Amino acid sequence: MRLPAFDYLAPGSLKDALEVLAEHGSAAVVQAGGTDLVPRLRQRLVRPDLVVSLKNLNELRGIAREGLTLRIGAMTTLKEVMDHDEVQGQFPGLVEAMASVGSPHIQHRTGAIGGNLLLGTRCLQYNQSEWWRSGREHCHKDGGQVCHVLPDSKECSASCQSDGAVMLVALGAQVVLRNVSGERVIKIPELFSGLGDAPFSLTPDELLTEIRLFLPPPGTGMSYRKLRWRSSIDFPLVSAGTMVTLSNGKFDRVRLALGAVGPAPLLVNEADKALRGRAPDSEAIEEATAQAGKKAEGSIVENTVAPAEYRRKMVAVLARRALSAAIERAR
Amino acid sequence: MSNKAPKVVIELKVNGEEHDILVPPHLTLLEALREKLELTGTKEGCGEGVCGSCTVLMDGRPVRSCLTLAVEAVGHEITTIEGLAGPEGLHRLQDSFVRHGAIQCGFCTPGMILTAKALLDEIPRPGEQEAREAIAANICRCTGYTKIVEAIVAAGGDDDA
Amino acid sequence: MMPDYKHIGRSVPRVDSRARATGEVKFSGDLIFPRMLVGKVLRSPHAHARILNIDTSRAERLRGVKTVVTGRDTAGVKWGVFPYTRDMQMLQIDKARYIGDEVAAVAAVDEDTALEALRLIDVDYEILPGVFTIDEALADDAPLVHEDYPGNRNVEVNIDVGDVDEALEKSHLVRTDTFIAPEDDYFMGEPYAVVVRPDTDGNLEIWCPNAGPHMKSKPLSNVLRLPLNKVKVRKVAIGGAFGGRSEISPADFICSLMALKSGRPVKIVYTREENTTCVRQGHGMVTKHITGMDRDGRVTARSSISYLDGGAYSSTGPIAVSVPFLCHEQTYRLDNARFHGVRVYTNKPVRGMIRIHGRSFAAGVDMQLDMMAEELGLDPVEVRLINARRPGEYTATKSYVGSCGLTECVEKTVERSDFKKKHGKLPPYRGIGLGMNSVQTGFPLGIRGGSQAIIKFNEDGGVTIISGVVDNGQGNDNMLVQIAAEELGLEMTDIELITADTEVTPNDPGSYSMVTTFAGGNAVRLAAADAKRQIFEVAAEKLEANPADLIAADRKVFVKGSPDRGLPLAKVLRMALIQGRPILGQGSFSPKVDHRREWVSNPQGQLSEAFSFGATVCEVDVDPETGLVEVLDVWAAQDCGFAINPMVVEGQFEGSVAMGGQGGMLTEFHSWNDGRCLNTTQLEYKVPLAVDMPPIDPIIVETIDPSGPYGAKEAGMSVAMSAAQAYACAIANAIGCWIKEFPITPDKIVEAIEHKKRGDFDSNG
């Protein structure tokens, strides 16, 4: 099926790209690898006048270590991230997250880490073809005024199904956003608005150029666990990314982030509060994961093929598996 | 909304040959190959980059041509299924697929073979699990994958894939 | 003592594989003709709506649009697979009955223009209340999908043999269980496409996926009001059918109409979504089995009631309703059997026959046997064997079963899997299960039940087979070449094929009734035998021998025992030409079935001449926390009569395990919002991937059917069905509870385990 027509620019430099975005604003969409954008174009979920391709922006590619920071260009492919020595050595959880995205094809060549982070929120009632959607009222995310998942809701519950986003939240990563006027550096949770229909707090003229990771202290372990019913291709039904630091056999710090439970990755601060200073025994873990399950259950809605009730039950399971693996690695 | 975004002339390098074609920006690489170059071996199976029937090699790595704009493919070497067999005959993988009964309806076959070729380029003698993982995102509805995996492993060897 | 065949029974690469490996072979969507137009269909976005008005004027005026058609351009004739199921117009005139129903179509110079033209067609709909479940459809004041089908009852099949009630009353144990499965789907690799090319004499050439080109040409000739000789359905590569491409599709008609009106070739290519919802799907089905068993595990009676959600039109309803029961009555000895099957209309996509005919029915039968075996303390394998079909018996509806290797299939899978050592002795959440089933090799198809073949010879010894057989990817073409090569003593490379072209090739029943090898293969074998007889007559004179003593082998004809004093076949052919009696082989084969048998009005008598039988064993490991099932191993055995090409037959078994077991029992189902299908894509409808497939041990059982070519019957479908049953039973065995809603997705497993821990009874009651 043909895509809708659009104009296309592939600026040769970041400066040029930012100028184009400043000029066109929301009439333009940015294309990184295109693996999320193109299907949405084909379904006419998005109808830009202009597609701005980042393919020529080599300055957005590459991974560099600067002191205790690992700087990853937004256009670095998932495979480049996964295969990098520093990432493999220091961030095995990120390797797991990258490795779980979609399919080998997308990782190898096309999928960019920035694109994965900015993956559009998804909902079974929304991510459908134009013709499919034309038979009834448009939903909030589709420019309308209803929600086909929660009939009385004035808000959109489309969920964040990005693997990278969840793990990067667990890692406490930051992103750099630039426009013609300058740049701002924010923590990833601030990147998410919490709204299903407008999930990112980027302004139309901003470009996400870099992801910054901070080398974890000794005694840190991390892992990413993803639940899906087939072992490839599928988005997560629920996922958990976690980074824990132990000192003297006790939890020093616990970052637990949940994915596919709502419009943004959900950082379970309660887990950190509950576990700090405690030994990583099964009782402590059960408590923390039960908290995680409780926190997420309200925002999990019936927007996937798998029932919401099941996904709610799985939060604690995935959180426990991720935590257990992270604790093993921390030791 | 621009319905008449101007077409551009682009040069695509496909199977070692350069072609000048006139395309609108919204034409995918898949459509360019099938319609402009009449290379119909690459298929549209799903339109969403899931089934793998549209797989081509771009600089040797497998990509979903249904998710790739033709204009994005400029400057890269594209290999389609038509570019695999040589004057001496079938590529080792094609021959292995034929001999092992790894082809039933044949619709997924081009994408499957190219994906396998990329695997062999990286891992010349893959084991069964490696072969399975490489084709994890190539959907076949006919074979149950058993003979496809056999064919890929059997084709493993030290020569240039 | 098996004869020593040269080609038959050998695992030779298929003759049509090479062209698929190179991407040269053309599927319908690959065809490119000069001045070809792109066709697109406008479909109702509403499940049930009256069409008040269609204004196509703006579309017609768009530059590049060559023709626009609506129901007004048709004669409004309603078509049906059976004379008593004529309920479908090719373009709707008065109302749309499902989301996807065809309302209008355009043909334009390119796809962009065609898509824009669709937007310019204005349709006024009056939305009507619809029915979206079996219960809704059967409710007292339910809106009617078709005015002339009261109560939305489309087809009812009633079979009642023996005295079920009495037998149940006398049984030692009776169980009643209800099994449910929503729609499953074919998800062939190739999305539907149709190309029609007209010529100036009013002839049409048509290329489209099909399961028998004659099944397309006749209905097309009817609805287009053209004689058959002007409707030429051509041979084309087909990317899978699995039962979903047997009938004429509205797109075939619409494309033909636009080709005729524009005078240009037209191509319509379906999106994956259209392929999912606008062709066919498998039925959603609810089945209640009431089964009686005596103390030693013999089934005394079974009463089965099935309701099928048929969607908006009849399609092959009578067949789809009947086959689940018929497969089971072939498999199991049953003197007292009752079946009440009701197909119901709903405002949803149309459902037809599918390779796994009624997974809830089939899995229900075997699961119930396991339940009853457990209750009575019996071995589930012994219970299967006690009740299993033996050769020389009659089914409940009076089909005679000739060759039958069912018990051998069960014994071999049980042995290879170590079933008896494992069943009941595996660690927690590991399980093993057995399923068995049987499939017809053809059904009564009236005037279209037989296959004919012609074999023509070139003077240099090469041969062309002309046969109506169609290949959907399963290897039918290759089978014909193997047979002809064997019979005529040639190499496979000496043989060319013209198949599945209604202008040239004679009749054939099509592949959807699993009869291609049996009928089509036999027809070619007989045509070759006919040719050989003529060849031997000519050669015998020259060799001064008795024709009965001659052999054709290695491209020669010679007296048995004297290969060095023979004649090259090419020479004999030229001799025949000179003598004015050129060799032309002709053969036809019609399976011996009871032509009075009818699905609804007379469901008794010989259904097929032969039946295949299969058994599958599956071993699983369940993650009790997530409900994910890891399938460890599958052993699949089928009595296919004889394997003309073992490698091809194994491939069928493996594909069947994937579709019937792995997909059919673990992940495949359609979700709905009323009439709206929520998962039409390869992303959301989950067919199995390579990384999730288990190792499969395919076991070919050969009973050498007396009527099949070389003893061959049907290959694969009995495995597809028994795999579904084996998976269901294995999971039940693993988790210690019976899940009666399929597919058995992880959420159901988690819930069942929770119920069990709480001490609740039978999950899903």
PDB file of C-alpha atoms in Angstrom, chain B:
ATOM      1  CA  MET B   1      -0.964  18.871   2.264  1.00  0.00           C
ATOM      2  CA  SER B   2       1.264  18.332  -0.698  1.00  0.00           C
ATOM      3  CA  ASN B   3      -0.310  15.826  -2.986  1.00  0.00           C
ATOM      4  CA  LYS B   4       2.050  16.711  -5.751  1.00  0.00           C
ATOM      5  CA  ALA B   5       5.429  16.517  -4.063  1.00  0.00           C
ATOM      6  CA  PRO B   6       7.783  16.731  -7.003  1.00  0.00           C
ATOM      7  CA  LYS B   7       9.349  13.553  -8.241  1.00  0.00           C
ATOM      8  CA  VAL B   8      13.110  13.330  -8.190  1.00  0.00           C
ATOM      9  CA  VAL B   9      15.566  11.363 -10.244  1.00  0.00           C
ATOM     10  CA  ILE B  10      17.608   9.077  -8.073  1.00  0.00           C
ATOM     11  CA  GLU B  11      20.285   6.554  -8.814  1.00  0.00           C
ATOM     12  CA  LEU B  12      19.860   3.167  -7.217  1.00  0.00           C
ATOM     13  CA  LYS B  13      22.601   0.597  -7.307  1.00  0.00           C
ATOM     14  CA  VAL B  14      20.933  -2.772  -7.426  1.00  0.00           C
ATOM     15  CA  ASN B  15      22.683  -6.101  -7.908  1.00  0.00           C
ATOM     16  CA  GLY B  16      25.762  -4.316  -9.148  1.00  0.00           C
ATOM     17  CA  GLU B  17      23.964  -2.187 -11.751  1.00  0.00           C
ATOM     18  CA  GLU B  18      23.122   1.500 -11.565  1.00  0.00           C
ATOM     19  CA  HIS B  19      19.645   2.624 -12.464  1.00  0.00           C
ATOM     20  CA  ASP B  20      18.258   6.123 -12.830  1.00  0.00           C
ATOM     21  CA  ILE B  21      14.636   6.203 -11.811  1.00  0.00           C
ATOM     22  CA  LEU B  22      12.064   8.904 -11.313  1.00  0.00           C
ATOM     23  CA  VAL B  23      10.365   8.631  -7.928  1.00  0.00           C
ATOM     24  CA  PRO B  24       8.195  10.669  -5.602  1.00  0.00           C
ATOM     25  CA  PRO B  25       9.663  10.864  -2.085  1.00  0.00           C
ATOM     26  CA  HIS B  26       6.940   8.652  -0.683  1.00  0.00           C
ATOM     27  CA  LEU B  27       7.795   5.663  -2.871  1.00  0.00           C
ATOM     28  CA  THR B  28       9.324   2.854  -0.876  1.00  0.00           C
ATOM     29  CA  LEU B  29      12.387   0.948  -1.952  1.00  0.00           C
ATOM     30  CA  LEU B  30      10.156  -2.102  -2.305  1.00  0.00           C
ATOM     31  CA  GLU B  31       7.860  -0.281  -4.711  1.00  0.00           C
ATOM     32  CA  ALA B  32      10.800   1.131  -6.648  1.00  0.00           C
ATOM     33  CA  LEU B  33      12.300  -2.330  -7.079  1.00  0.00           C
ATOM     34  CA  ARG B  34       9.044  -3.999  -8.084  1.00  0.00           C
ATOM     35  CA  GLU B  35       7.504  -1.260 -10.201  1.00  0.00           C
ATOM     36  CA  LYS B  36      10.346   0.789 -11.617  1.00  0.00           C
ATOM     37  CA  LEU B  37      12.913  -1.968 -12.041  1.00  0.00           C
ATOM     38  CA  GLU B  38      10.425  -4.827 -12.456  1.00  0.00           C
ATOM     39  CA  LEU B  39      12.358  -6.911  -9.944  1.00  0.00           C
ATOM     40  CA  THR B  40       9.374  -8.688  -8.508  1.00  0.00           C
ATOM     41  CA  GLY B  41      11.252 -11.284  -6.455  1.00  0.00           C
ATOM     42  CA  THR B  42      11.000  -9.017  -3.403  1.00  0.00           C
ATOM     43  CA  LYS B  43       7.480  -9.173  -2.026  1.00  0.00           C
ATOM     44  CA  GLU B  44       5.041  -7.118  -0.004  1.00  0.00           C
ATOM     45  CA  GLY B  45       3.622  -9.520   2.545  1.00  0.00           C
ATOM     46  CA  CYS B  46       2.409  -7.240   5.300  1.00  0.00           C
ATOM     47  CA  GLY B  47       3.336  -3.588   4.678  1.00  0.00           C
ATOM     48  CA  GLU B  48       4.483  -3.124   8.271  1.00  0.00           C
ATOM     49  CA  GLY B  49       7.945  -4.603   8.341  1.00  0.00           C
ATOM     50  CA  VAL B  50       6.958  -7.718  10.264  1.00  0.00           C
ATOM     51  CA  CYS B  51       6.860 -10.667   7.870  1.00  0.00           C
ATOM     52  CA  GLY B  52      10.270 -10.265   6.212  1.00  0.00           C
ATOM     53  CA  SER B  53       9.106 -11.029   2.665  1.00  0.00           C
ATOM     54  CA  CYS B  54      10.379  -7.609   1.585  1.00  0.00           C
ATOM     55  CA  THR B  55      13.900  -8.216   2.856  1.00  0.00           C
ATOM     56  CA  VAL B  56      16.770  -7.017   0.678  1.00  0.00           C
ATOM     57  CA  LEU B  57      20.406  -6.537   1.569  1.00  0.00           C
ATOM     58  CA  MET B  58      21.654  -2.992   1.904  1.00  0.00           C
ATOM     59  CA  ASP B  59      25.440  -2.928   2.020  1.00  0.00           C
ATOM     60  CA  GLY B  60      25.204  -6.582   2.946  1.00  0.00           C
ATOM     61  CA  ARG B  61      22.852  -6.162   5.903  1.00  0.00           C
ATOM     62  CA  PRO B  62      19.205  -7.210   5.755  1.00  0.00           C
ATOM     63  CA  VAL B  63      16.658  -4.391   5.752  1.00  0.00           C
ATOM     64  CA  ARG B  64      12.890  -4.219   5.307  1.00  0.00           C
ATOM     65  CA  SER B  65      12.437  -2.597   1.934  1.00  0.00           C
ATOM     66  CA  CYS B  66       8.766  -1.866   2.679  1.00  0.00           C
ATOM     67  CA  LEU B  67       9.909   0.413   5.491  1.00  0.00           C
ATOM     68  CA  THR B  68      12.678   2.060   3.483  1.00  0.00           C
ATOM     69  CA  LEU B  69      12.056   5.051   1.253  1.00  0.00           C
ATOM     70  CA  ALA B  70      13.618   4.738  -2.185  1.00  0.00           C
ATOM     71  CA  VAL B  71      15.322   8.074  -1.607  1.00  0.00           C
ATOM     72  CA  GLU B  72      16.906   6.702   1.563  1.00  0.00           C
ATOM     73  CA  ALA B  73      18.526   3.891  -0.425  1.00  0.00           C
ATOM     74  CA  VAL B  74      20.612   6.186  -2.582  1.00  0.00           C
ATOM     75  CA  GLY B  75      24.323   5.670  -2.177  1.00  0.00           C
ATOM     76  CA  HIS B  76      23.981   2.140  -0.888  1.00  0.00           C
ATOM     77  CA  GLU B  77      24.512  -1.243  -2.524  1.00  0.00           C
ATOM     78  CA  ILE B  78      21.292  -3.105  -2.725  1.00  0.00           C
ATOM     79  CA  THR B  79      21.089  -6.827  -3.304  1.00  0.00           C
ATOM     80  CA  THR B  80      17.814  -8.478  -4.190  1.00  0.00           C
ATOM     81  CA  ILE B  81      17.132 -12.189  -4.713  1.00  0.00           C
ATOM     82  CA  GLU B  82      17.656 -11.678  -8.409  1.00  0.00           C
ATOM     83  CA  GLY B  83      21.245 -10.739  -7.700  1.00  0.00           C
ATOM     84  CA  LEU B  84      22.222 -13.937  -5.979  1.00  0.00           C
ATOM     85  CA  ALA B  85      22.559 -16.556  -8.681  1.00  0.00           C
ATOM     86  CA  GLY B  86      25.582 -16.098 -10.898  1.00  0.00           C
ATOM     87  CA  PRO B  87      26.634 -17.254 -14.341  1.00  0.00           C
ATOM     88  CA  GLU B  88      27.866 -20.486 -12.725  1.00  0.00           C
ATOM     89  CA  GLY B  89      24.423 -21.175 -11.354  1.00  0.00           C
ATOM     90  CA  LEU B  90      22.524 -20.934  -8.106  1.00  0.00           C
ATOM     91  CA  HIS B  91      24.063 -19.486  -4.992  1.00  0.00           C
ATOM     92  CA  ARG B  92      24.979 -22.143  -2.440  1.00  0.00           C
ATOM     93  CA  LEU B  93      22.009 -21.116  -0.283  1.00  0.00           C
ATOM     94  CA  GLN B  94      19.524 -21.280  -3.127  1.00  0.00           C
ATOM     95  CA  ASP B  95      20.790 -24.711  -4.045  1.00  0.00           C
ATOM     96  CA  SER B  96      20.603 -25.853  -0.431  1.00  0.00           C
ATOM     97  CA  PHE B  97      17.020 -24.614  -0.088  1.00  0.00           C
ATOM     98  CA  VAL B  98      16.023 -26.512  -3.230  1.00  0.00           C
ATOM     99  CA  ARG B  99      17.750 -29.725  -2.216  1.00  0.00           C
ATOM    100  CA  HIS B 100      16.411 -29.757   1.353  1.00  0.00           C
ATOM    101  CA  GLY B 101      12.781 -29.136   0.481  1.00  0.00           C
ATOM    102  CA  ALA B 102      12.916 -25.785   2.256  1.00  0.00           C
ATOM    103  CA  ILE B 103      10.622 -24.174  -0.297  1.00  0.00           C
ATOM    104  CA  GLN B 104       6.878 -24.774  -0.455  1.00  0.00           C
ATOM    105  CA  CYS B 105       4.841 -21.887  -1.805  1.00  0.00           C
ATOM    106  CA  GLY B 106       7.965 -19.792  -2.224  1.00  0.00           C
ATOM    107  CA  PHE B 107       6.553 -16.426  -1.173  1.00  0.00           C
ATOM    108  CA  CYS B 108       8.791 -16.030   1.878  1.00  0.00           C
ATOM    109  CA  THR B 109      11.753 -17.624   0.130  1.00  0.00           C
ATOM    110  CA  PRO B 110      13.545 -14.579  -1.311  1.00  0.00           C
ATOM    111  CA  GLY B 111      13.479 -12.744   2.020  1.00  0.00           C
ATOM    112  CA  MET B 112      14.467 -15.901   3.849  1.00  0.00           C
ATOM    113  CA  ILE B 113      17.424 -16.625   1.578  1.00  0.00           C
ATOM    114  CA  LEU B 114      18.767 -13.094   1.734  1.00  0.00           C
ATOM    115  CA  THR B 115      18.493 -13.080   5.514  1.00  0.00           C
ATOM    116  CA  ALA B 116      20.346 -16.382   5.564  1.00  0.00           C
ATOM    117  CA  LYS B 117      23.007 -14.973   3.290  1.00  0.00           C
ATOM    118  CA  ALA B 118      23.611 -12.102   5.683  1.00  0.00           C
ATOM    119  CA  LEU B 119      23.941 -14.663   8.468  1.00  0.00           C
ATOM    120  CA  LEU B 120      26.479 -16.746   6.585  1.00  0.00           C
ATOM    121  CA  ASP B 121      28.471 -13.625   5.783  1.00  0.00           C
ATOM    122  CA  GLU B 122      28.772 -12.990   9.492  1.00  0.00           C
ATOM    123  CA  ILE B 123      28.818 -16.559  10.810  1.00  0.00           C
ATOM    124  CA  PRO B 124      30.046 -18.921   8.088  1.00  0.00           C
ATOM    125  CA  ARG B 125      29.102 -22.126   9.920  1.00  0.00           C
ATOM    126  CA  PRO B 126      26.036 -21.370  11.965  1.00  0.00           C
ATOM    127  CA  GLY B 127      24.542 -23.927  14.273  1.00  0.00           C
ATOM    128  CA  GLU B 128      20.846 -24.711  14.337  1.00  0.00           C
ATOM    129  CA  GLN B 129      20.015 -22.203  17.055  1.00  0.00           C
ATOM    130  CA  GLU B 130      21.922 -19.419  15.326  1.00  0.00           C
ATOM    131  CA  ALA B 131      20.109 -20.145  12.090  1.00  0.00           C
ATOM    132  CA  ARG B 132      16.749 -20.101  13.845  1.00  0.00           C
ATOM    133  CA  GLU B 133      17.507 -16.808  15.540  1.00  0.00           C
ATOM    134  CA  ALA B 134      18.623 -15.224  12.316  1.00  0.00           C
ATOM    135  CA  ILE B 135      15.289 -15.991  10.687  1.00  0.00           C
ATOM    136  CA  ALA B 136      13.273 -15.208  13.826  1.00  0.00           C
ATOM    137  CA  ALA B 137      11.553 -12.387  11.985  1.00  0.00           C
ATOM    138  CA  ASN B 138      10.988 -14.059   8.646  1.00  0.00           C
ATOM    139  CA  ILE B 139       7.526 -15.542   8.716  1.00  0.00           C
ATOM    140  CA  CYS B 140       6.849 -18.757   6.815  1.00  0.00           C
ATOM    141  CA  ARG B 141       3.366 -20.165   6.942  1.00  0.00           C
ATOM    142  CA  CYS B 142       3.995 -23.323   4.935  1.00  0.00           C
ATOM    143  CA  THR B 143       7.075 -25.172   6.146  1.00  0.00           C
ATOM    144  CA  GLY B 144       7.141 -24.989   9.929  1.00  0.00           C
ATOM    145  CA  TYR B 145      10.757 -23.769   9.397  1.00  0.00           C
ATOM    146  CA  THR B 146      12.343 -27.181   9.972  1.00  0.00           C
ATOM    147  CA  LYS B 147      13.758 -27.688   6.499  1.00  0.00           C
ATOM    148  CA  ILE B 148      14.646 -24.024   6.136  1.00  0.00           C
ATOM    149  CA  VAL B 149      16.903 -24.291   9.181  1.00  0.00           C
ATOM    150  CA  GLU B 150      18.383 -27.527   7.835  1.00  0.00           C
ATOM    151  CA  ALA B 151      19.092 -25.873   4.502  1.00  0.00           C
ATOM    152  CA  ILE B 152      20.802 -22.885   6.099  1.00  0.00           C
ATOM    153  CA  VAL B 153      23.019 -24.983   8.337  1.00  0.00           C
ATOM    154  CA  ALA B 154      23.891 -27.286   5.432  1.00  0.00           C
ATOM    155  CA  ALA B 155      24.890 -24.312   3.318  1.00  0.00           C
ATOM    156  CA  GLY B 156      27.374 -23.179   5.958  1.00  0.00           C
ATOM    157  CA  GLY B 157      30.964 -23.372   4.830  1.00  0.00           C
ATOM    158  CA  ASP B 158      34.160 -21.432   4.483  1.00  0.00           C
ATOM    159  CA  ASP B 159      33.812 -19.954   1.024  1.00  0.00           C
ATOM    160  CA  ASP B 160      32.447 -16.478   0.518  1.00  0.00           C
ATOM    161  CA  ALA B 161      28.740 -16.691   1.059  1.00  0.00           C
TER     162      ALA B 161
END
